[in-house]
Tab-separated table of C-alpha atoms in Angstrom:
chain	number	residue	atom	x	y	z
A	1	MET	CA	111.624	121.014	132.317
A	2	ALA	CA	111.497	124.680	133.803
A	3	HIS	CA	113.382	126.035	136.749
A	4	PRO	CA	111.113	127.995	139.334
A	5	GLU	CA	110.417	131.153	138.764
A	6	ARG	CA	112.651	132.544	141.583
A	7	THR	CA	115.782	131.187	139.695
A	8	MET	CA	114.867	132.496	136.164
A	9	PRO	CA	115.838	135.939	134.644
A	10	ASP	CA	113.960	138.645	134.209
A	11	ARG	CA	111.180	137.903	131.493
A	12	THR	CA	110.402	141.441	130.895
A	13	SER	CA	113.743	142.119	129.384
A	14	ILE	CA	113.983	142.458	125.652
A	15	PRO	CA	116.339	139.306	125.324
A	16	GLY	CA	114.088	137.284	127.582
A	17	ARG	CA	111.041	138.145	125.313
A	18	ILE	CA	113.213	137.355	122.431
A	19	ALA	CA	114.016	133.676	123.423
A	20	PHE	CA	110.742	133.041	124.588
A	21	ARG	CA	108.997	134.001	121.188
A	22	ALA	CA	111.600	132.151	119.442
A	23	THR	CA	110.639	129.046	121.323
A	24	GLN	CA	107.373	129.491	120.645
A	25	ILE	CA	107.798	130.058	116.944
A	26	CYS	CA	110.020	126.816	117.044
A	27	VAL	CA	107.180	124.660	118.761
A	28	ALA	CA	105.018	126.105	116.138
A	29	LEU	CA	106.791	125.848	112.884
A	30	VAL	CA	108.899	122.765	113.013
A	31	PRO	CA	105.763	120.305	112.559
A	32	LEU	CA	104.569	122.238	109.823
A	33	THR	CA	107.929	123.012	107.824
A	34	ILE	CA	108.349	121.068	104.627
A	35	LEU	CA	110.181	121.706	101.319
A	36	PRO	CA	109.091	120.185	98.223
A	37	GLY	CA	111.780	119.239	95.749
A	38	VAL	CA	114.637	118.528	97.843
A	39	ASN	CA	116.087	115.376	99.278
A	40	GLU	CA	114.813	114.866	102.931
A	41	PHE	CA	111.873	117.114	102.215
A	42	THR	CA	110.580	117.113	105.897
A	43	LEU	CA	113.843	116.197	107.939
A	44	LEU	CA	116.370	118.865	106.499
A	45	PRO	CA	113.825	122.145	106.683
A	46	LYS	CA	112.679	121.104	110.096
A	47	LEU	CA	116.148	120.777	111.369
A	48	LEU	CA	116.998	124.472	109.892
A	49	VAL	CA	114.120	125.958	111.713
A	50	LEU	CA	115.163	124.175	114.932
A	51	GLN	CA	118.754	125.352	114.618
A	52	VAL	CA	117.878	128.657	113.825
A	53	ALA	CA	115.744	129.246	116.863
A	54	LEU	CA	118.650	127.490	118.702
A	55	LEU	CA	120.969	130.122	117.568
A	56	VAL	CA	118.539	132.991	118.392
A	57	ILE	CA	117.703	131.580	121.878
A	58	ALA	CA	121.530	130.982	122.813
A	59	ILE	CA	122.700	134.763	121.598
A	60	THR	CA	120.073	136.136	123.499
A	61	TRP	CA	120.838	134.034	126.509
A	62	ALA	CA	124.507	134.959	126.245
A	63	TYR	CA	123.734	138.752	125.791
A	64	ARG	CA	121.418	139.054	128.572
A	65	PRO	CA	122.557	140.590	131.723
A	66	ASP	CA	120.340	138.973	134.151
A	67	SER	CA	120.790	135.607	132.881
A	68	VAL	CA	121.622	132.559	135.501
A	69	PRO	CA	124.779	130.596	134.731
A	70	PHE	CA	124.552	126.908	133.894
A	71	ARG	CA	123.317	124.498	136.516
A	72	ALA	CA	123.211	120.537	136.338
A	73	ILE	CA	119.681	120.088	137.311
A	74	PRO	CA	119.047	116.203	138.419
A	75	ALA	CA	116.616	115.496	135.624
A	76	GLN	CA	119.445	116.245	133.095
A	77	LEU	CA	121.805	113.851	134.287
A	78	PRO	CA	120.263	110.775	132.188
A	79	ILE	CA	120.213	112.951	129.157
A	80	PHE	CA	124.000	113.691	129.536
A	81	PHE	CA	124.807	109.937	130.059
A	82	LEU	CA	122.593	108.825	126.889
A	83	PHE	CA	124.488	111.775	124.943
A	84	LEU	CA	127.632	110.462	125.964
A	85	VAL	CA	126.879	106.872	125.240
A	86	LEU	CA	125.725	107.880	121.852
A	87	SER	CA	128.695	110.003	121.173
A	88	ALA	CA	131.182	107.059	122.151
A	89	SER	CA	129.609	104.526	119.933
A	90	ALA	CA	130.780	106.011	116.871
A	91	PHE	CA	134.134	104.444	118.013
A	92	TRP	CA	132.736	100.917	117.705
A	93	ALA	CA	130.246	101.464	115.073
A	94	ALA	CA	130.525	99.443	111.777
A	95	ASN	CA	129.891	102.663	109.964
A	96	PRO	CA	130.994	105.500	112.329
A	97	PHE	CA	130.290	108.190	109.608
A	98	ARG	CA	126.554	107.073	109.995
A	99	SER	CA	126.796	107.655	113.827
A	100	THR	CA	128.442	110.994	113.445
A	101	PHE	CA	125.801	112.067	111.158
A	102	ASP	CA	122.679	110.960	113.290
A	103	LEU	CA	124.722	112.652	116.265
A	104	SER	CA	124.527	115.945	115.087
A	105	LYS	CA	120.882	115.605	114.971
A	106	HIS	CA	120.610	114.438	118.508
A	107	LEU	CA	123.189	117.339	119.386
A	108	SER	CA	120.601	119.781	118.285
A	109	PHE	CA	117.632	118.463	120.619
A	110	LEU	CA	120.334	118.106	123.558
A	111	LEU	CA	120.759	121.944	122.925
A	112	PHE	CA	117.199	122.871	122.878
A	113	LEU	CA	116.639	120.739	125.999
A	114	LEU	CA	119.470	122.605	127.797
A	115	LEU	CA	118.209	126.227	126.722
A	116	LEU	CA	114.785	125.341	127.717
A	117	PHE	CA	115.928	124.358	131.299
A	118	ASN	CA	117.900	127.764	131.437
A	119	ASN	CA	115.465	130.154	130.019
A	120	LEU	CA	112.029	128.714	130.468
A	121	SER	CA	110.023	129.991	133.519
A	122	SER	CA	107.291	127.619	134.874
A	123	ASN	CA	104.741	130.305	134.408
A	124	ARG	CA	105.743	130.063	130.506
A	125	ILE	CA	104.778	126.402	130.096
A	126	ILE	CA	101.077	127.028	129.455
A	127	ASP	CA	101.935	129.559	126.586
A	128	ILE	CA	104.263	126.707	124.997
A	129	LEU	CA	101.473	124.329	125.591
A	130	ARG	CA	98.996	126.707	123.752
A	131	VAL	CA	101.198	127.083	120.565
A	132	SER	CA	102.031	123.382	120.575
A	133	THR	CA	98.247	122.361	120.525
A	134	ILE	CA	97.137	124.947	118.021
A	135	SER	CA	100.191	123.661	115.720
A	136	GLY	CA	99.153	119.966	116.118
A	137	ALA	CA	95.435	120.897	115.318
A	138	ALA	CA	96.777	122.618	111.751
A	139	ALA	CA	98.863	119.491	110.932
A	140	SER	CA	95.993	117.427	111.704
A	141	ILE	CA	93.485	119.280	109.657
A	142	LEU	CA	95.757	118.743	106.628
A	143	GLY	CA	96.225	115.194	107.132
A	144	ILE	CA	92.517	114.822	107.508
A	145	GLY	CA	91.794	116.612	104.321
A	146	GLU	CA	94.394	114.554	102.728
A	147	TYR	CA	92.757	111.418	103.750
A	148	LEU	CA	89.377	112.135	102.719
A	149	GLY	CA	90.481	113.457	99.269
A	150	PHE	CA	89.717	117.139	100.010
A	151	LEU	CA	93.107	118.374	99.201
A	152	PRO	CA	95.171	118.081	95.874
A	153	ASP	CA	98.426	116.309	96.249
A	154	PHE	CA	100.493	119.546	96.839
A	155	LEU	CA	102.390	117.960	99.917
A	156	PRO	CA	105.068	115.326	98.839
A	157	SER	CA	104.545	112.084	100.731
A	158	THR	CA	106.171	108.483	100.850
A	159	GLY	CA	103.306	107.237	102.504
A	160	ARG	CA	99.798	109.259	102.889
A	161	PRO	CA	98.051	110.436	104.725
A	162	SER	CA	101.289	112.332	106.164
A	163	SER	CA	100.314	116.022	106.315
A	164	THR	CA	103.624	117.978	106.638
A	165	PHE	CA	105.742	114.667	107.773
A	166	GLY	CA	106.568	113.006	104.440
A	167	PHE	CA	105.431	109.591	105.871
A	168	ARG	CA	102.321	108.654	107.866
A	169	ASN	CA	104.239	106.672	110.334
A	170	LEU	CA	106.326	109.760	111.359
A	171	ALA	CA	103.232	111.720	111.568
A	172	ALA	CA	101.780	109.260	113.970
A	173	GLN	CA	104.856	109.513	116.188
A	174	TYR	CA	104.282	113.316	116.131
A	175	LEU	CA	100.717	112.838	117.215
A	176	VAL	CA	101.176	110.120	119.902
A	177	ALA	CA	103.836	112.757	121.542
A	178	ASN	CA	101.703	115.876	120.924
A	179	LEU	CA	98.398	114.617	122.523
A	180	PRO	CA	99.324	114.420	125.969
A	181	LEU	CA	100.469	117.678	125.711
A	182	SER	CA	97.302	118.749	124.095
A	183	LEU	CA	95.498	117.179	127.287
A	184	LEU	CA	97.972	119.010	129.618
A	185	TYR	CA	96.855	122.205	128.228
A	186	LEU	CA	93.057	121.319	128.639
A	187	ILE	CA	94.170	120.711	132.188
A	188	ARG	CA	96.397	123.701	132.767
A	189	ALA	CA	94.082	126.356	131.070
A	190	ASN	CA	92.192	128.884	133.083
A	191	HIS	CA	90.062	130.042	130.458
A	192	ASN	CA	86.874	128.226	128.697
A	193	ILE	CA	88.179	129.456	125.265
A	194	ASP	CA	91.522	127.670	125.913
A	195	ARG	CA	89.936	124.511	127.018
A	196	MET	CA	87.603	124.354	124.158
A	197	VAL	CA	90.496	124.868	121.603
A	198	ALA	CA	92.497	121.902	123.657
A	199	VAL	CA	89.392	119.770	123.145
A	200	VAL	CA	88.841	120.297	119.400
A	201	SER	CA	92.742	119.961	118.772
A	202	SER	CA	92.918	116.557	120.616
A	203	ALA	CA	89.842	115.600	118.741
A	204	MET	CA	91.534	116.521	115.505
A	205	MET	CA	94.905	114.850	116.191
A	206	PHE	CA	93.035	111.827	117.453
A	207	VAL	CA	91.003	111.453	113.997
A	208	PHE	CA	94.304	111.996	112.203
A	209	LEU	CA	96.222	109.247	114.206
A	210	LEU	CA	92.910	106.837	113.169
A	211	TYR	CA	93.584	107.885	109.478
A	212	THR	CA	97.487	107.059	109.672
A	213	LYS	CA	96.467	103.562	110.506
A	214	THR	CA	99.493	102.836	112.121
A	215	ARG	CA	98.781	100.103	114.720
A	216	GLY	CA	101.954	100.441	116.642
A	217	SER	CA	101.086	103.894	117.568
A	218	TRP	CA	97.494	103.060	118.596
A	219	VAL	CA	98.705	100.214	120.860
A	220	GLY	CA	101.476	102.513	122.354
A	221	LEU	CA	98.941	105.466	122.904
A	222	PHE	CA	96.489	102.886	124.542
A	223	ALA	CA	99.497	101.173	126.918
A	224	ALA	CA	100.906	104.627	128.032
A	225	THR	CA	97.331	106.022	128.603
A	226	PHE	CA	96.489	102.927	130.853
A	227	LEU	CA	100.197	102.704	132.590
A	228	HIS	CA	99.751	106.728	133.459
A	229	LEU	CA	96.163	106.409	134.596
A	230	ALA	CA	97.527	103.379	136.789
A	231	LEU	CA	100.200	105.539	138.291
A	232	LEU	CA	98.186	108.743	138.999
A	233	LEU	CA	95.702	106.535	141.202
A	234	ILE	CA	98.628	105.021	143.112
A	235	PHE	CA	100.618	108.309	143.599
A	236	ALA	CA	98.837	111.282	142.721
A	237	ARG	CA	95.061	111.115	143.169
A	238	HIS	CA	94.742	114.729	143.183
A	239	LEU	CA	95.629	115.207	139.665
A	240	LEU	CA	92.777	112.846	138.399
A	241	PHE	CA	90.500	115.386	140.634
A	242	GLU	CA	91.955	118.330	138.990
A	243	PHE	CA	91.307	116.879	135.625
A	244	GLY	CA	87.549	116.155	136.823
A	245	LYS	CA	87.025	119.509	137.756
A	246	VAL	CA	87.974	120.821	134.157
A	247	PHE	CA	85.231	118.496	133.000
A	248	PHE	CA	82.591	119.776	135.263
A	249	ASN	CA	81.959	122.539	133.400
A	250	ARG	CA	78.819	123.063	131.067
A	251	ARG	CA	80.495	124.613	128.323
A	252	VAL	CA	83.612	122.163	128.086
A	253	LEU	CA	81.170	119.280	128.353
A	254	ILE	CA	78.968	120.318	125.458
A	255	VAL	CA	82.270	121.105	123.320
A	256	ALA	CA	83.674	117.496	124.493
A	257	GLY	CA	80.319	115.736	123.410
A	258	VAL	CA	80.255	117.404	120.135
A	259	ALA	CA	83.960	116.395	119.601
A	260	LEU	CA	83.344	112.931	120.504
A	261	ILE	CA	80.429	112.922	118.058
A	262	LEU	CA	82.360	114.241	115.210
A	263	ILE	CA	85.298	111.735	115.774
A	264	GLY	CA	82.853	108.856	115.488
A	265	TYR	CA	81.626	110.197	112.324
A	266	LEU	CA	84.905	111.034	110.828
A	267	ALA	CA	86.421	107.632	111.714
A	268	THR	CA	83.732	105.666	109.844
A	269	LEU	CA	84.455	107.802	106.646
A	270	PRO	CA	86.205	105.843	103.668
A	271	GLN	CA	89.536	107.228	102.362
A	272	GLY	CA	89.206	109.280	99.467
A	273	LEU	CA	93.078	109.670	98.536
A	274	SER	CA	94.692	108.008	95.567
A	275	GLU	CA	97.747	106.328	96.702
A	276	ARG	CA	100.193	106.507	93.691
A	277	HIS	CA	103.324	105.851	96.020
A	278	LEU	CA	105.162	102.628	96.822
A	279	GLN	CA	104.336	102.706	100.644
A	280	ARG	CA	100.603	102.021	100.476
A	281	PHE	CA	98.170	100.610	102.938
A	282	ASP	CA	98.290	97.046	103.201
A	283	GLU	CA	95.479	94.730	102.514
A	284	LYS	CA	94.456	94.217	106.117
A	285	LYS	CA	93.916	97.883	106.588
A	286	THR	CA	90.756	98.513	104.448
A	287	ASP	CA	89.154	100.299	107.397
A	288	MET	CA	89.626	100.883	111.049
A	289	VAL	CA	87.837	98.037	112.302
A	290	SER	CA	89.905	96.086	109.894
A	291	THR	CA	93.096	97.738	110.716
A	292	ALA	CA	92.561	96.948	114.515
A	293	SER	CA	91.396	93.297	114.344
A	294	SER	CA	94.336	92.558	112.047
A	295	ILE	CA	96.581	93.326	115.279
A	296	PHE	CA	95.660	89.820	116.234
A	297	GLU	CA	95.350	87.980	113.100
A	298	LYS	CA	97.979	85.431	111.840
A	299	GLY	CA	100.387	87.239	109.961
A	300	GLY	CA	99.090	90.579	110.964
A	301	ASP	CA	102.532	91.764	112.199
A	302	ARG	CA	103.822	91.521	108.692
A	303	GLY	CA	107.156	89.905	109.664
A	304	ARG	CA	107.815	92.331	112.647
A	305	LEU	CA	107.823	89.746	115.307
A	306	LEU	CA	110.453	87.794	113.394
A	307	MET	CA	112.421	91.149	112.824
A	308	TRP	CA	112.231	91.851	116.611
A	309	GLN	CA	113.627	88.261	117.704
A	310	ARG	CA	116.566	88.726	115.355
A	311	THR	CA	117.054	92.372	116.811
A	312	LEU	CA	117.176	90.720	120.417
A	313	ARG	CA	119.740	88.242	118.944
A	314	MET	CA	121.594	91.493	118.104
A	315	VAL	CA	121.268	92.837	121.818
A	316	ARG	CA	122.425	89.441	123.066
A	317	ASP	CA	125.674	89.922	121.265
A	318	ALA	CA	126.073	93.651	122.297
A	319	PRO	CA	124.375	94.055	125.395
A	320	LEU	CA	126.318	96.940	127.028
A	321	LEU	CA	127.561	99.071	124.215
A	322	GLY	CA	125.195	98.301	121.136
A	323	VAL	CA	126.202	98.114	117.615
A	324	GLY	CA	126.521	101.901	117.415
A	325	LEU	CA	124.104	104.858	116.886
A	326	GLY	CA	122.611	104.481	113.304
A	327	ASN	CA	124.168	101.036	112.638
A	328	TRP	CA	121.176	98.996	113.058
A	329	ALA	CA	120.687	98.821	109.315
A	330	TYR	CA	124.277	97.670	108.542
A	331	VAL	CA	124.461	94.910	111.136
A	332	PHE	CA	120.709	93.403	110.809
A	333	PRO	CA	121.556	91.581	107.651
A	334	LEU	CA	123.878	89.285	109.647
A	335	TYR	CA	121.128	88.331	111.669
A	336	THR	CA	118.705	87.312	108.747
A	337	LYS	CA	120.467	84.035	107.906
A	338	GLY	CA	118.291	80.931	108.414
A	339	GLY	CA	114.435	80.254	108.120
A	340	LEU	CA	111.830	82.918	107.243
A	341	ALA	CA	114.218	85.769	108.069
A	342	GLU	CA	116.275	84.934	104.684
A	343	GLY	CA	113.775	86.772	102.683
A	344	MET	CA	114.059	90.171	104.998
A	345	VAL	CA	117.058	91.572	103.026
A	346	GLY	CA	117.511	91.406	99.206
A	347	ALA	CA	119.297	93.162	96.599
A	348	GLY	CA	116.111	95.679	96.056
A	349	HIS	CA	115.375	95.777	99.699
A	350	ASN	CA	116.940	96.130	103.337
A	351	PRO	CA	115.143	97.407	106.433
A	352	LEU	CA	116.264	100.620	107.754
A	353	ARG	CA	114.865	100.140	111.268
A	354	PRO	CA	113.461	97.353	113.653
A	355	HIS	CA	109.861	99.450	113.486
A	356	ASN	CA	110.266	99.310	117.737
A	357	ASP	CA	111.724	102.189	119.170
A	358	LEU	CA	112.865	100.484	122.430
A	359	LEU	CA	114.391	97.558	120.472
A	360	TRP	CA	116.014	100.488	118.329
A	361	ILE	CA	117.812	102.183	121.202
A	362	TRP	CA	118.776	98.979	123.033
A	363	SER	CA	120.425	97.336	119.978
A	364	GLU	CA	122.053	100.527	118.977
A	365	ALA	CA	123.271	101.969	122.133
A	366	GLY	CA	123.105	99.192	124.716
A	367	THR	CA	121.169	98.533	127.871
A	368	PRO	CA	122.627	101.270	130.213
A	369	ALA	CA	121.497	103.901	127.195
A	370	LEU	CA	118.043	102.315	127.236
A	371	LEU	CA	117.612	102.722	130.982
A	372	ALA	CA	118.986	106.470	130.546
C-alpha cells in the first residue's frame, strides 16, 4: 500500500506529521464511533470521522512543499477500474438514486486509499497496525462484555452482540478483516511488549468473533487462512519461517499459551445478554458447538442457498454490467417467483442483500468488476 521511502515526502515536516496522526486517529476511531439516537447510528458517524480525516490529510498534502505528485501505481489500476464500473452502473440501474447514494460512500474509501498511497511511507505501516490492533481489542472487549451481560444496554443494536457496529454481522466483518492485520503486527513487531499486545488483541477479537455466531465469517476466515498458508508454502516459505521465529520466544509463548487457555474458557461461557430486539439468534445457535454443527444440518442455511441460486440467475441475465450498485434489493423480488422462493419477499419483509459478498458484487457490478 505504501510507496518506498525514497519517493515519499519528509516525515519530519509539520504537515507530514499532521497527516500521519490524522491517519492514526481515523483508523482508531472509525470502528469505535457510534451516535445513539439518530438514524443509521453507526454508519453516518463513522463516515463523518473518515471524511474529516480525509479532509485533514488532503489539506496537509496540498500545502506540504515536499509532497510528491500523484502517480498511478499498478496496484491502483484494478481499484480505479472497479470505481469506474460502479460509477457507470447508475446509468442502467433500476434505482439510479440508490446507486449514486452508495457511490458516495465508495468515493470516500477511494480517496482514503489514494491519500495513503501518496502519504504513507513503508516504515509507518507498523504504527498504523499498532493502532488498528488496539482499536480492535477495545471494540472486542465491549462486545465480549455485552455478550456475557456485564455491560448494560447503553449501546444501541439491532442484533447483539455488536459492540459499536450496530449489528453482529457487521462486527464479524470488521473482526475478520482486522484479525489478519493484528497477526501481521505480531510478525513485524520488534519488541516483546508489542508482540504481547498483538497476541492479546487477536485473542479478544477471536473470542468476540465466536460470540457473534456468524457462521459465514467463521467459514470465510478458515478458508482464507487455509488458502494463504497454502500460497505461502508454495511461493514464500521464508515468511512462514519468519513467523516461526516470532514464536520461538519464551515470553511470547507464555502469553500465547495463556491466550489460548483464555479463548477456550471464554468460548464455553453461556450468553448473558437479554435479546429484546427483532434480529435474535435462531434456535440452532444455542451455543458454539450447535452453531458450528448447524452449518451441515438440513435447513441450517436458513434459505441462503436458495437465495444464492436465484442471485446466480440474476448474474446470468446481466453477466457483464450487473443490475447496478445498490440495486440487488430492488431487482431480487423479480427472481422469487415459483417454488420455495415465493415466501422470500412479502408485504412486511424484503431481503436487502444476498448474504454473500462475492455474489453481491457480481450481481450488482458484473463479472469484470468482480475480477477487479
